[in-house]
Amino acid sequence: MATATDRAAPPAVALRGAGLGFGGNPLFSDIDLPVAKGDRICLVGRNGSGKSTLMKALAAEIDVDSGDRFVKPGARVVYLPQDPRPPRDMTVFEYVEGGLPPSSDNAPRDHLVEAAISGLSLDGGRTMGGLSGGEARRGALARALVSEPDVLLLDEPTNHLDLPTIEWLEDMLEGLEAGLLIISHDRAFLRRLANRTLWLERGQLHRLNEGIDAFPDWAEKLIADEEVQAHKLNRQIAEETRWLREGLTARRKRNMGRVRGLLDLRQERAERIKRPEGMKIDAGEASRSGSLVMEAINLTKRFIDERGVEKSVADDVSFTVRRKDRIGIIGPNGAGKTTLLRMLLGQEEPDSGRVKTGFGVETIYFDQKREQLNPADTLWSTLCPGGGDSVEIHGKKKHVVSYLRDFLFADRQATAKVATLSGGERNRLLLAKLFAQSHNLMILDEPTNDLDVETLDLLQEEVSDYDGTVLLVSHDRDFLDRTVTSIIAVEGGGRIREYVGGYQDYLGERRRTEKPAETTSTKTAKAKPAAEKPRTRSTKMSYKDGRELELLPERIAKLEAEIVRLGEELADADLFSRDPKTFQTKSARMVAAQEELAAAEDRWLELEALKEELAGS
């Protein structure tokens, strides 16, 4: 299962016998890594194992110390790094257009550029220098998608993307003929796009001819087999050493072969790189809080975005968070997820409404920008801001260096500056800082960014087992499905809705509630040509249109009354906790009624316009 397989297609790009090290320490050695057109491969490994460096070597961004790189003549190999640095003076359209391959017929291809820009929610007229880091990354992704590559190398492509954009990207990549090599912490993304797994572990590349779901059991078996082999090797060395010590001096010449054999065994043991200890995340037991943790009461919040456009985060929104709730918060980028969190935390005031916090609530907040970490501080002073050499963890003192080891930091890093840490290391440090505090409400804003699969699994288990309350903002669908029991969807335009279950449950409920609206829209669309393009220049309305116009005001009035009634029923703050099913049914009907009202009003205006046009002809 773990052996390489023969390919039908020759590789478009490959590393052969590649090795690379820094400061005398090998990062990887004797690596063979071919990627052919049509391959679907994910590359996994711990943070710091060398995944990104290996991908850079395959992309010819860096040179290897040994071995070589092969590229099939004429093959296009396109690389998307984690931190792209596009030219600042180009517009988004110009930058993405620059990724197009040469064309023999000079046919216009603007539609390809526009589709990629639109799919990634970018404005083609803006300059690259005016984009945020996440937007610039999306620009680089759009450029890669239009490049018609033979091989596409993607390093954490879903970082800074919202869920609708990730799903759009999956559809795009699934339709490509190019070979894909992907580094990602997003299991759902890898599950859909990769059918083979490469594991970079202690400088060696292990191959699995299955997707990411088979990886944990396979890796565990590899580790167990390795431990058995290490035990056998140690026993063999002990036996050979004892035999030689007991041998007679007169037989020394005859035993030199076994002496050399023993030296070889010891050399083999020395060359085995010790497997590093795993991360030990422990949030501890939650302190006691009251039944009511948090209540949002008629929250309204608007803001002006960077383009001067007013946007609404919440429009008269109310919901309740109770002890041991596990709520995922989702929504498009820019919809206001982080703003909602900041209002709940009291860090930002709503325009109207208020947030009520329950008795005894102790909050820890993981902010996605890691603003709680001071780049000038050391790791030691971050965990011990008042001085000293120990932290109190769940009522027991622990030396700060020992505690840092639990989060995979080397002893020498204790006195290093936070500014020297990678994104994944900063995430681990912030988790260490937060879990050392007393808490019963865990608010996590995109905690999975920059974490490797192994650390992600540990964090997921800790959040799942946590006996306090969890509010989690994440674009990681697998993480949401494994940890939360309800979803708050920040949908933009001030709409915030609650759904029971994880992300897949949310999708299913959305599909069910959108069906009536789609039926209404379809009927309306079919009716429009009769009104807009009458077959004859009649001077009066048809009986059907006239009758519809006559009945529409009554229907509109009924829908308006129903919406008012549903709004009053849903305003009951205890309805969701008392009867989630009824709350869900009424919420779904409210959405459908609002959409039916909008369609009825549009149709009434359309028929009134037709009536006036015919009267004047």
C-alpha angles and dihedrals in degrees: 000000000000097000126099117259130219113258127223090210121055115240119269089205132007145171115219122199089339121179132175136174141173125218092354093306115115114231093187136345140199093005122173111194119168122175120190132190108279095024117138108199134161121201115210136177142123122299106273094023091115103257095136091042091052090050091049089053090051089049091049090241089127134019123244121231093228138012125031145262124236127198122186109240110266095010117140112220112187123190129198110195125203092248110031119191107206121183109275099216099058124090117243090250093051092047095049091043088056089067093064113110120238113282124217096204099039090229114168112263101177090119090064091053093044092049092053093045092048094045090054093047096244133143110234092206097059121095119247090234090062095056127100119243091263093048092049088052090053089050090054090048091052090051090051093049095054093047096087092226128191088210126020118198112198123188110195094329095176096058111119092009122121122227099263090050092048090053090048089050091050090054091050095048093044089059095050121103090207123109112254128212109182134188108193142143090208106103095188089054092049092044091059099041110031130065097173131052131209117194118200105202125166093338097311128104116224120194129216120182092211137072132268096279091066093048103085096055092041093050091047090053091049091052092047092049090049091052090051090051091047090052091050091049093051091049092049091050091049092050094047092047092051092047092052094047090053094045121108120255089231090063094050095109092051091049098052090099090059091045090055089046090053091050089051091050091050090049090051090052091048091052093053104099110225112245108245119242116264124249115270109211114181120169090179127211118324117245117242120275135173122270092258110064101169139348126195110205120196094324117191122179132167131173141178113246126216090274093055094254119138113235130187120223097177132007112196092322124174131180139146132231115202132191113289093013112146107203128179118205116207138169144124120298109275094022091112108258094142091042089055090052092049091052090051089050093048092243092117129034121230118231087239137352126044145244119236116204120205129233119288097004113162113187134200115190125201104198116199093228091052091226090160089072118082110213090212094057124088122238088250095054091044090062095034104036092162094051130254131104104261142064127210110239117186092334097315129098117238129182111255093234091052090049091050089053088060087063093048098259119144117237091247090059093065091087096037121110120257087234089070094059127102121236093263092048091051089052091052092047092051090050089051091050094048098044090055089065129081110257147155100177118061115194112186122185110194096327094167098066113115095005122127121235094258094052090043090056091051093048091048091053092048094049091045092051095042110121094205131071124292132201109183130185109193143146090204105106095189091050091049093049091050098047116028134068099194139025131222107199116204097201102176129250090071093296116137118171135180126224131184118239135016131311096288090051089051091052092049093050092048091053091050095048094045095056096080091049091049091051091050092047091049093051091048092049091051091050095051100075091057090056099037098042110031113190092226135029092250115176093215137047121262116258090248094053092043092051091047091051090050094052099041098080090057091049092048091051091050092050092048090051091048091051091051091049094048090047091055092048093048091049087073099109092206097049096090095050092040099046114005093175093055090045090052093048093049091045091052091048090049090056092047093046092051091051092046090050091052091050092047092050091049091050092048091052090047093052093044089053090050091049092052092046092052093045091055096048 
